[in-house]
XYZ file of C-alpha atoms in Angstrom:
690
model
C -17.905 -23.869 -9.025
C -17.627 -21.202 -11.727
C -14.860 -21.531 -14.346
C -12.629 -18.808 -15.775
C -14.478 -19.149 -19.077
C -17.789 -18.484 -17.323
C -16.299 -15.513 -15.445
C -15.552 -13.966 -18.842
C -19.115 -14.336 -20.184
C -20.505 -11.259 -18.454
C -23.020 -10.832 -15.636
C -24.791 -14.115 -14.780
C -28.442 -13.130 -15.210
C -30.206 -16.228 -16.524
C -30.471 -17.830 -14.146
C -29.518 -15.418 -11.364
C -27.032 -16.861 -8.874
C -28.316 -17.581 -5.397
C -28.036 -14.644 -3.001
C -26.002 -16.010 -0.093
C -25.239 -12.590 1.392
C -22.190 -12.018 3.516
C -20.151 -15.197 3.923
C -19.294 -16.350 7.419
C -15.750 -17.158 8.430
C -14.019 -14.361 6.528
C -13.242 -10.779 7.629
C -15.657 -8.075 6.483
C -15.306 -4.335 5.994
C -16.672 -2.081 8.746
C -20.195 -0.766 8.310
C -20.163 2.572 6.504
C -22.275 5.523 7.655
C -22.856 7.782 4.630
C -25.913 9.581 6.128
C -27.843 9.644 2.860
C -31.107 11.515 2.528
C -34.192 9.675 1.279
C -33.612 11.079 -2.204
C -29.938 10.071 -2.129
C -30.898 6.519 -1.128
C -33.185 6.330 -4.165
C -30.331 7.623 -6.310
C -27.974 4.957 -4.934
C -30.506 2.250 -5.816
C -31.152 3.712 -9.254
C -27.411 3.849 -9.930
C -26.947 0.216 -8.880
C -29.845 -1.013 -11.029
C -28.279 0.545 -14.142
C -26.247 -2.632 -14.545
C -29.328 -4.850 -14.889
C -32.239 -5.232 -17.333
C -35.735 -4.125 -16.178
C -37.119 -7.666 -15.869
C -34.910 -8.459 -12.845
C -34.695 -5.025 -11.224
C -37.720 -5.613 -8.975
C -36.090 -8.759 -7.598
C -32.724 -7.064 -6.992
C -33.853 -3.699 -5.620
C -35.019 -5.100 -2.264
C -31.717 -6.808 -1.500
C -29.742 -3.776 -2.686
C -31.802 -1.585 -0.346
C -31.075 -4.040 2.471
C -27.322 -3.898 1.791
C -27.423 -0.105 1.770
C -29.287 -0.088 5.091
C -27.124 -2.699 6.812
C -23.670 -1.898 5.432
C -23.845 1.645 4.036
C -22.958 0.468 0.516
C -24.319 -1.770 -2.252
C -21.707 -4.482 -2.824
C -24.093 -6.807 -4.739
C -23.234 -9.898 -2.681
C -25.473 -12.056 -4.891
C -22.862 -11.708 -7.639
C -19.875 -12.691 -5.502
C -18.366 -15.306 -7.863
C -18.280 -18.948 -6.862
C -14.686 -19.470 -7.940
C -11.362 -20.004 -6.208
C -10.184 -16.415 -6.458
C -6.444 -16.378 -7.127
C -3.829 -15.553 -9.762
C -4.135 -18.414 -12.270
C -1.334 -19.032 -14.791
C -1.700 -16.561 -17.651
C -2.305 -19.336 -20.183
C -5.566 -20.245 -18.402
C -7.298 -16.940 -19.133
C -9.545 -16.963 -22.241
C -8.274 -13.730 -23.824
C -7.289 -12.424 -27.244
C -4.192 -10.614 -25.925
C -1.490 -11.429 -23.388
C -1.863 -7.926 -21.978
C -5.532 -8.488 -21.130
C -4.778 -11.887 -19.575
C -2.050 -10.308 -17.433
C -4.482 -7.665 -16.175
C -7.052 -10.355 -15.306
C -4.388 -12.254 -13.356
C -3.496 -9.116 -11.396
C -7.153 -8.332 -10.613
C -7.810 -11.823 -9.292
C -4.652 -11.670 -7.194
C -5.887 -8.446 -5.575
C -9.111 -10.269 -4.613
C -7.471 -13.523 -3.469
C -8.622 -14.132 0.159
C -5.027 -14.851 1.176
C -4.106 -11.402 -0.140
C -7.206 -9.213 0.254
C -8.179 -7.719 3.600
C -11.968 -7.880 3.021
C -12.377 -9.966 -0.131
C -16.175 -10.000 -0.288
C -16.275 -6.183 -0.117
C -13.570 -6.007 -2.825
C -11.131 -4.342 -0.377
C -7.497 -5.316 -0.888
C -5.844 -3.403 1.958
C -5.953 -0.278 4.098
C -9.490 -0.855 5.361
C -11.119 0.752 2.319
C -8.774 0.240 -0.640
C -11.226 -0.986 -3.270
C -10.532 -2.969 -6.434
C -14.079 -2.253 -7.624
C -17.120 -0.680 -6.002
C -19.388 -3.701 -6.558
C -19.369 -7.206 -8.053
C -21.238 -6.242 -11.228
C -18.191 -4.200 -12.187
C -15.908 -7.207 -11.683
C -17.965 -9.382 -14.065
C -18.146 -6.664 -16.732
C -14.427 -5.900 -16.565
C -13.517 -9.565 -16.959
C -15.828 -9.810 -19.979
C -14.359 -6.696 -21.598
C -10.809 -7.935 -21.041
C -11.607 -11.304 -22.597
C -12.952 -9.553 -25.719
C -10.265 -6.835 -25.982
C -7.940 -6.616 -28.993
C -4.676 -4.693 -29.411
C -6.693 -1.898 -31.039
C -8.869 -1.193 -27.994
C -8.453 0.453 -24.575
C -10.652 -0.243 -21.555
C -11.569 2.941 -19.666
C -12.295 2.726 -15.922
C -14.065 5.473 -13.937
C -13.643 4.755 -10.192
C -14.394 1.057 -10.511
C -16.946 1.469 -13.294
C -15.985 0.094 -16.735
C -17.034 2.879 -19.099
C -16.276 0.570 -21.999
C -13.832 -0.502 -24.696
C -12.786 2.363 -26.947
C -10.874 2.199 -30.242
C -7.172 3.062 -29.881
C -3.977 1.510 -31.317
C -1.465 -1.179 -30.396
C 0.997 1.286 -28.864
C -1.636 2.808 -26.546
C -2.298 1.472 -23.030
C -4.808 -1.361 -22.939
C -6.305 0.039 -19.739
C -6.709 3.531 -18.268
C -7.848 3.807 -14.639
C -8.878 6.845 -12.633
C -10.104 6.578 -9.048
C -11.607 9.328 -6.923
C -11.028 12.202 -9.321
C -13.306 14.601 -7.439
C -13.392 18.380 -7.914
C -11.007 19.687 -5.185
C -13.548 21.755 -3.223
C -15.708 18.638 -2.811
C -12.927 16.194 -1.956
C -13.852 15.870 1.725
C -14.347 12.707 3.755
C -18.056 13.336 4.288
C -18.635 13.933 0.585
C -16.616 10.814 -0.201
C -18.804 8.638 2.031
C -21.880 9.882 0.172
C -20.379 9.508 -3.293
C -19.113 5.998 -2.549
C -22.538 4.994 -1.256
C -24.035 6.414 -4.465
C -21.622 4.249 -6.454
C -20.088 7.180 -8.350
C -16.564 7.294 -6.913
C -14.140 4.961 -5.188
C -11.095 5.025 -2.944
C -8.517 2.859 -4.693
C -5.796 3.325 -2.067
C -2.673 2.863 -4.185
C -2.137 -0.574 -5.705
C -5.627 -1.857 -4.803
C -7.398 0.198 -7.451
C -4.574 -0.132 -9.975
C -4.533 -3.966 -9.690
C -0.831 -4.043 -8.755
C -0.860 -5.235 -5.140
C 1.404 -8.218 -4.452
C 0.448 -8.986 -0.865
C 2.331 -7.781 2.217
C 5.648 -8.535 0.483
C 4.962 -5.308 -1.406
C 5.909 -3.317 1.663
C 8.279 -5.751 3.406
C 11.349 -4.572 1.520
C 10.572 -0.909 2.199
C 9.900 -1.675 5.847
C 13.176 -3.612 6.129
C 15.043 -0.670 4.604
C 13.211 1.746 6.897
C 14.093 -0.219 10.040
C 17.719 -0.751 8.931
C 18.178 2.916 8.049
C 16.431 4.019 11.245
C 18.967 1.940 13.152
C 21.800 3.541 11.215
C 20.472 7.076 11.672
C 19.078 7.001 15.219
C 20.994 4.206 16.956
C 24.246 4.429 14.961
C 23.956 0.667 14.562
C 24.408 -1.603 11.550
C 23.452 -4.644 13.643
C 19.956 -4.447 15.155
C 20.093 -7.713 17.104
C 18.760 -7.098 20.612
C 17.073 -3.861 19.569
C 13.314 -3.582 20.111
C 10.861 -2.194 17.552
C 7.266 -1.567 18.675
C 4.446 -0.749 16.269
C 0.869 -1.668 15.384
C -1.101 -3.179 12.522
C -1.097 -6.652 10.955
C -3.783 -6.128 8.340
C -2.983 -5.510 4.669
C 0.242 -3.594 4.140
C 0.946 -3.338 7.875
C 1.221 -7.130 7.993
C 4.705 -6.702 6.540
C 6.084 -5.320 9.790
C 6.416 -8.706 11.473
C 8.464 -10.233 8.673
C 10.528 -7.051 8.264
C 11.516 -7.046 11.926
C 12.909 -10.578 11.677
C 14.757 -9.908 8.412
C 16.266 -6.763 9.976
C 17.337 -8.907 12.942
C 15.519 -7.103 15.753
C 12.752 -7.922 18.241
C 9.445 -6.729 16.807
C 6.290 -6.443 18.911
C 3.297 -5.593 16.747
C -0.128 -4.895 18.240
C -3.338 -5.798 16.394
C -6.940 -5.547 17.660
C -8.410 -7.923 15.062
C -7.690 -11.526 16.039
C -8.529 -12.751 12.521
C -5.786 -10.590 11.016
C -3.353 -11.737 13.694
C -4.060 -15.424 13.106
C -3.870 -14.971 9.327
C -0.300 -13.637 9.597
C 0.643 -16.364 12.070
C -0.642 -19.138 9.795
C 1.202 -17.598 6.851
C 4.431 -17.729 8.857
C 4.796 -13.977 9.120
C 4.479 -13.977 12.917
C 6.579 -16.260 15.103
C 4.450 -15.898 18.233
C 1.115 -14.384 19.222
C -0.124 -13.451 22.678
C -2.961 -11.537 24.300
C -0.945 -11.028 27.483
C 1.096 -7.874 28.084
C 3.091 -9.695 30.778
C 4.276 -12.121 28.117
C 5.281 -9.263 25.803
C 7.333 -7.684 28.571
C 8.802 -11.081 29.444
C 10.266 -11.319 25.961
C 12.115 -8.132 26.794
C 13.090 -9.158 30.309
C 12.899 -12.975 30.625
C 10.267 -14.525 32.894
C 7.601 -17.261 32.638
C 4.253 -16.329 31.147
C 1.152 -17.950 29.676
C -1.598 -16.694 27.391
C -5.044 -17.751 26.240
C -3.676 -18.416 22.766
C -0.271 -19.950 23.475
C 1.989 -20.872 26.370
C 5.696 -20.093 26.431
C 8.742 -20.051 28.604
C 10.152 -16.739 27.558
C 13.475 -16.736 25.799
C 14.216 -13.098 26.710
C 14.674 -12.300 23.028
C 16.065 -8.841 23.752
C 18.865 -9.978 26.072
C 19.734 -13.031 23.978
C 19.570 -11.010 20.744
C 17.085 -13.363 19.124
C 15.233 -12.048 16.083
C 11.540 -12.281 16.940
C 8.164 -11.190 15.625
C 5.583 -11.214 18.411
C 1.990 -10.291 17.665
C 0.168 -8.746 20.626
C -3.596 -9.269 20.389
C -4.760 -6.014 21.896
C -4.735 -2.269 21.478
C -1.356 -0.682 20.851
C -2.156 2.132 23.306
C -2.252 -0.447 26.102
C 1.146 -1.710 24.936
C 2.679 1.769 24.834
C 1.255 2.636 28.252
C 2.617 -0.614 29.717
C 6.075 0.308 28.409
C 5.721 3.677 30.151
C 4.745 1.862 33.362
C 7.863 -0.327 33.101
C 9.980 2.796 32.615
C 8.435 4.540 35.600
C 8.663 1.551 37.957
C 12.040 0.095 36.965
C 13.792 2.972 35.221
C 14.403 0.699 32.229
C 13.576 1.766 28.673
C 12.568 -1.452 26.905
C 12.011 -0.091 23.406
C 14.507 1.429 20.962
C 12.443 2.164 17.843
C 8.757 2.855 17.386
C 6.219 3.577 14.677
C 2.558 2.978 13.803
C 0.679 1.455 10.884
C -2.936 1.639 11.939
C -5.086 2.849 9.022
C -5.212 6.418 10.318
C -6.017 7.681 6.847
C -9.486 6.337 7.696
C -9.633 6.751 11.492
C -13.373 7.140 11.995
C -14.528 4.307 9.726
C -12.626 1.370 11.181
C -9.029 2.339 10.448
C -8.237 3.034 14.107
C -9.981 1.484 17.115
C -10.093 3.344 20.456
C -8.357 1.815 23.462
C -11.387 2.392 25.700
C -13.389 -0.388 23.965
C -12.868 -3.966 22.877
C -12.784 -4.680 19.145
C -16.341 -6.024 18.787
C -17.759 -3.359 21.092
C -16.008 -0.647 19.068
C -17.374 -2.021 15.781
C -20.874 -1.935 17.216
C -20.462 1.669 18.375
C -19.112 2.651 14.952
C -22.332 1.488 13.288
C -24.749 2.828 15.925
C -23.135 6.069 17.115
C -20.373 7.239 14.756
C -20.164 10.619 16.508
C -19.309 9.040 19.853
C -16.909 6.665 18.095
C -15.080 9.666 16.603
C -14.790 11.318 20.024
C -13.362 8.156 21.562
C -10.873 7.718 18.702
C -9.549 11.229 19.271
C -9.250 10.634 23.010
C -7.376 7.402 22.276
C -5.015 9.220 19.902
C -4.171 11.726 22.640
C -3.333 8.884 25.042
C -1.391 7.118 22.282
C 0.818 10.154 21.675
C 1.261 10.942 25.382
C 2.788 7.491 25.968
C 5.047 7.775 22.921
C 6.211 11.229 24.040
C 7.138 9.913 27.483
C 9.284 7.128 26.010
C 10.802 9.365 23.344
C 11.895 11.821 26.015
C 13.986 8.988 27.454
C 15.645 7.988 24.185
C 13.189 5.909 22.128
C 13.125 7.010 18.475
C 9.709 7.232 16.824
C 8.718 8.013 13.235
C 5.433 8.411 11.382
C 4.970 5.717 8.751
C 2.991 7.917 6.395
C -0.383 6.578 7.540
C -1.608 10.018 8.714
C -1.069 9.020 12.369
C 0.551 12.311 13.384
C -1.803 14.331 11.185
C -4.883 12.807 12.837
C -3.257 13.036 16.282
C -2.689 16.742 15.688
C -6.327 17.191 14.652
C -7.307 15.372 17.853
C -5.330 17.839 19.955
C -2.370 15.591 20.805
C 1.033 17.097 21.581
C 2.796 16.536 18.250
C 3.746 20.103 17.343
C 7.274 20.790 16.155
C 8.452 24.134 17.437
C 9.314 26.330 14.465
C 8.333 23.668 11.940
C 6.339 24.200 8.759
C 2.827 22.811 8.260
C 4.058 19.406 7.052
C 6.414 18.880 10.013
C 5.626 17.367 13.402
C 7.474 16.549 16.611
C 8.437 13.244 14.981
C 9.554 12.925 11.368
C 7.811 11.127 8.569
C 9.912 8.167 7.519
C 10.280 9.874 4.140
C 11.736 13.016 5.708
C 14.476 11.400 7.766
C 14.818 7.818 6.599
C 13.606 7.143 3.051
C 13.719 10.623 1.523
C 17.341 10.320 0.471
C 16.511 6.996 -1.193
C 13.819 8.636 -3.341
C 16.178 11.476 -4.228
C 18.733 8.921 -5.390
C 16.018 7.450 -7.626
C 15.432 4.305 -5.551
C 11.891 3.062 -5.012
C 9.677 -0.042 -4.785
C 10.040 -1.604 -8.222
C 8.321 -5.009 -8.571
C 7.531 -7.792 -10.993
C 5.072 -10.694 -11.258
C 5.801 -13.980 -13.050
C 2.545 -14.777 -14.837
C 3.384 -18.464 -15.309
C 2.709 -18.947 -11.590
C 5.857 -21.088 -11.444
C 8.167 -20.463 -8.438
C 11.117 -21.470 -10.624
C 10.467 -18.470 -12.871
C 10.575 -16.231 -9.813
C 13.858 -17.810 -8.728
C 15.256 -17.131 -12.219
C 14.262 -13.470 -12.021
C 15.839 -13.212 -8.556
C 19.095 -14.555 -9.974
C 18.913 -12.129 -12.896
C 18.304 -9.155 -10.579
C 21.214 -10.102 -8.330
C 23.561 -10.440 -11.313
C 22.511 -7.025 -12.617
C 23.169 -5.369 -9.252
C 26.541 -7.066 -8.785
C 27.561 -6.070 -12.301
C 26.566 -2.450 -11.636
C 28.736 -2.371 -8.519
C 31.689 -3.762 -10.477
C 31.247 -1.066 -13.155
C 31.263 1.622 -10.488
C 28.589 3.566 -8.617
C 28.665 6.312 -5.986
C 29.129 5.407 -2.324
C 25.502 6.227 -1.465
C 24.182 4.149 -4.366
C 26.529 1.269 -3.506
C 25.011 1.063 0.009
C 21.533 0.691 -1.511
C 22.736 -1.953 -3.980
C 24.303 -3.967 -1.169
C 21.024 -3.734 0.793
C 19.194 -4.954 -2.316
C 21.522 -7.920 -2.793
C 21.003 -8.837 0.860
C 17.237 -8.574 0.319
C 17.238 -10.861 -2.730
C 19.348 -13.453 -0.898
C 16.999 -13.355 2.109
C 13.762 -13.297 0.075
C 13.581 -16.977 -0.821
C 14.502 -18.121 2.674
C 11.738 -16.066 4.295
C 8.838 -17.360 2.135
C 7.597 -13.912 1.172
C 5.219 -14.921 -1.611
C 1.531 -14.526 -0.745
C -0.625 -14.809 -3.853
C 1.102 -14.284 -7.190
C 4.740 -15.229 -7.823
C 6.053 -11.716 -7.266
C 9.111 -9.874 -6.060
C 9.683 -6.332 -4.854
C 13.084 -4.663 -5.060
C 13.968 -1.063 -4.230
C 15.877 -0.038 -7.333
C 17.041 3.080 -9.129
C 16.630 3.991 -12.807
C 19.691 2.097 -14.000
C 18.744 -0.976 -12.004
C 15.096 -1.019 -13.133
C 15.929 -0.654 -16.804
C 18.754 -3.217 -16.683
C 16.659 -5.767 -14.782
C 13.709 -5.285 -17.156
C 15.886 -5.754 -20.235
C 17.532 -8.858 -18.766
C 14.184 -10.410 -17.782
C 12.693 -9.668 -21.208
C 15.633 -11.382 -22.929
C 15.291 -14.375 -20.613
C 11.641 -14.684 -21.716
C 12.736 -14.495 -25.345
C 15.325 -17.212 -24.756
C 12.809 -19.472 -22.987
C 14.530 -19.337 -19.583
C 11.329 -17.765 -18.205
C 8.209 -19.591 -19.387
C 5.630 -16.771 -19.635
C 5.346 -12.964 -19.685
C 6.378 -10.924 -16.656
C 4.428 -7.888 -15.427
C 6.545 -4.963 -14.258
C 5.059 -2.480 -11.817
C 5.828 -0.527 -8.661
C 4.114 0.805 -5.597
C 2.598 4.256 -6.181
C 4.669 5.195 -3.130
C 7.725 5.895 -5.237
C 10.150 8.487 -6.567
C 7.678 10.045 -9.020
C 4.332 8.355 -8.438
C 2.915 10.275 -5.503
C 2.436 13.871 -4.404
C 1.695 13.607 -0.683
C 2.834 16.460 1.585
C 2.734 14.322 4.725
C 4.589 11.386 3.219
C 6.235 11.000 -0.211
C 6.862 14.723 -0.717
C 7.213 15.671 2.957
C 10.883 16.495 2.346
C 10.071 18.996 -0.428
C 10.797 22.419 1.078
C 10.365 24.875 -1.792
C 6.642 25.344 -1.121
C 5.478 22.839 -3.752
C 4.763 19.938 -1.391
C 1.013 20.502 -1.826
C 1.223 20.576 -5.642
C 0.374 17.478 -7.687
C 2.020 18.169 -11.060
C 4.559 15.360 -10.615
C 2.050 12.535 -10.096
C -0.252 13.724 -12.885
C 2.618 14.194 -15.334
C 3.886 10.736 -14.405
C 0.534 9.126 -15.213
C 0.362 10.887 -18.586
C 4.023 10.269 -19.431
C 3.851 6.550 -18.611
C 0.754 6.223 -20.822
C 2.430 7.406 -24.023
C 5.855 5.903 -23.313
C 4.772 2.272 -23.341
C 2.823 1.264 -20.226
C 0.301 -1.547 -20.660
C -1.969 0.166 -18.164
C -1.880 3.301 -16.032
C -3.822 4.534 -13.014
C -4.312 7.897 -11.274
C -5.872 8.130 -7.808
C -7.094 10.639 -5.262
C -6.146 9.323 -1.850
C -3.856 6.514 -0.822
C -1.593 6.177 2.185
C -2.563 9.255 4.175
C -6.160 9.380 3.001
C -8.820 10.867 0.774
C -8.120 14.428 -0.326
C -4.584 14.343 1.086
C -2.690 12.913 -1.909
C -2.630 12.359 -5.668
C -0.851 9.212 -6.825
C -0.500 6.918 -9.794
C 0.929 3.636 -10.979
C 1.394 1.416 -14.003
C 1.666 -2.120 -15.285
C 3.983 -3.067 -18.150
C 3.926 -6.537 -19.708
C 7.247 -7.999 -20.860
C 6.671 -10.717 -23.462
C 10.214 -11.228 -24.782
C 9.716 -9.010 -27.826
C 12.011 -6.237 -29.036
C 9.072 -3.854 -28.742
C 8.627 -4.731 -25.054
C 12.314 -3.992 -24.415
C 12.041 -0.575 -26.051
C 8.881 0.239 -24.101
C 10.590 -0.715 -20.842
C 13.659 1.417 -21.530
C 11.601 4.466 -22.464
C 8.909 4.242 -19.809
C 11.002 3.170 -16.821
C 13.552 5.918 -17.462
C 10.834 8.582 -17.442
C 9.079 6.977 -14.467
C 12.149 7.628 -12.298
C 13.713 10.745 -13.853
C 10.509 12.753 -13.545
C 10.553 12.592 -9.749
C 14.311 12.982 -9.414
C 14.162 16.127 -11.576
C 11.347 17.538 -9.421
C 13.285 16.785 -6.222
C 16.387 18.344 -7.768
C 14.474 21.550 -8.595
C 13.235 21.714 -4.994
C 16.854 21.909 -3.822
C 17.803 18.337 -2.897
C 21.536 17.759 -3.385
C 21.254 13.979 -3.853
C 18.638 14.487 -6.564
C 20.865 17.090 -8.240
C 23.756 14.615 -8.443
C 21.455 11.807 -9.605
C 19.800 13.747 -12.418
C 23.159 15.132 -13.591
C 24.463 11.578 -13.854
C 21.319 10.568 -15.769
C 21.890 13.415 -18.242
C 25.458 12.220 -18.800
C 24.172 8.744 -19.630
C 21.403 9.970 -21.963
C 22.139 12.997 -24.156
C 18.418 13.287 -24.996
C 17.653 14.122 -21.351
C 17.946 17.838 -20.557
C 16.685 19.006 -17.171
C 16.436 22.555 -15.833
C 18.838 22.740 -12.886
C 18.353 25.127 -9.957
C 20.817 27.866 -9.090
C 21.459 28.285 -5.371
C 21.231 31.676 -3.718
C 24.877 32.369 -2.961
C 24.268 34.985 -0.276
C 21.174 34.461 1.889
C 21.565 37.962 3.355
C 20.354 39.543 0.120
C 16.868 38.130 0.754
C 16.505 39.931 4.066
C 18.026 43.078 2.633
C 15.589 43.083 -0.284
C 12.577 42.752 2.030
C 13.757 45.588 4.239
C 14.408 48.036 1.407
């Protein structure tokens, strides 16, 4: 077994580790089909061999060629480290700086098998969200971080460590860019080639920025989405007895099961991959699993059923208003079509709310599996006949939407979860058009447009922190601190809309410990606004200084946030001034975080809705109890929220206008250009007719 000290010594070349190839018993990424020419295959091999001295290249080139042929990418399985991959306590990392040790902890958490979707392919979530492109990069990055001083910055080009460069102690210790491809060449086909060549990488969001915290990272947002969907669509504060149907139990989508139970409803979540289903069940995120549609319906109606996996006497969770997370091992299209059958034969609508979290940002490379085939059969077709696979996926999407439309016409409320489901369904020819809508609108809203958009405009988003001691007691202390900060803010007075969010947050913190949300690092996510983030950060930093928290705390957030992402079909889908396809906000956020105190920053092409569809960025900020850390947090976190609120204000959002005006009152150094409304809309028509 390799030690942390050995991991930090650079590539193990003398002797070379044994090449054990793909490990059995763990999930693996789908085979990629980059369609390289003979010359491009040589280039891919040449690029991979750049990491190794000439005397071992002849030995490695054959296995690299085999990986390229079998899997469509060179992962360098020989160098998969023989270590228990997890977030070790920060004190265990052999580093010269706490910042570097914190980054190493976050990287290893992203690759922890209990966290990562395909750990041996360095994929954290989303089917293709890479931490690195190959294992040589992992070894080099860990070596660089162990050697780094406070006068150096590590520069990362799409997984490749360009090197340590001289900087200064106030600069970021790490700068990451992923997928920064010239716009005209940012297509899926070009991506597949460039990834196979080892020259670019799809970092999703927090995979490539080393800030993923397991499915908890999306649980809070999913809870808020389901609660607010109930408020908006069902006019209900209490969701007991309400049924939520969706799909996906992989990386981020795995949060849906836990979120349904916390929200108090009956959640039925379909998943084609039995390994993913069982993983969530063993982690306690699913209460039941079944491969039998009769059993799923029984939970909504109350009859006996049995399954290959489990046997139950149904409790009729819907009628008895029992919170339940039921994982259906099968294709979600079959589930939707069965619900249509029940409607047609009994007249009863058994579902209230619906969504989808298949990885439709990557539909033709394993992100979405067609209903016409079983899982293993579909994987085989993907590798042998990707053209036919694509055709079947599009046919499946049309069936998928047809069933949803039938149920929605009878009162079920459906929303797109920002996974490009409606976008890909539209491209497949499904009936998702919104009459009179603009190009970012569909028959069903994005959850940002109708559910979460107001939250972003109020400055609320998925703030998070990681306790680097690895001690659950430190996490409990931070939970207590966060709750006290929120309660104090309510006492001091906030607007009605903000108060609702604070109460939801307090409920979340109280529920978090009871629901065993930690998978991997000792982390917490909390949707918070600018005031909340800054106040919580300051309070946590002082607790570190006072010794109440035993080690530094890493602050971060999902890229899916107020300011972090420009994505016209998700985060900025409710921007209606024509700038939804512009990426100034995300780029400015990356730059602004870098010089306002972030420990590391990242900027990505792709994430959420897919390659070429979005620009997004994130950060990590290490709190070590120092006065300097407090000042960095105040400066950087304020900008990290105000940037996006100001942009949303300028686009015409009334909530954002109120929020940024309040921020300017609280900070006289903040001066934002405010929009003037057109008082008389008739003058526009008159001007065009003159």
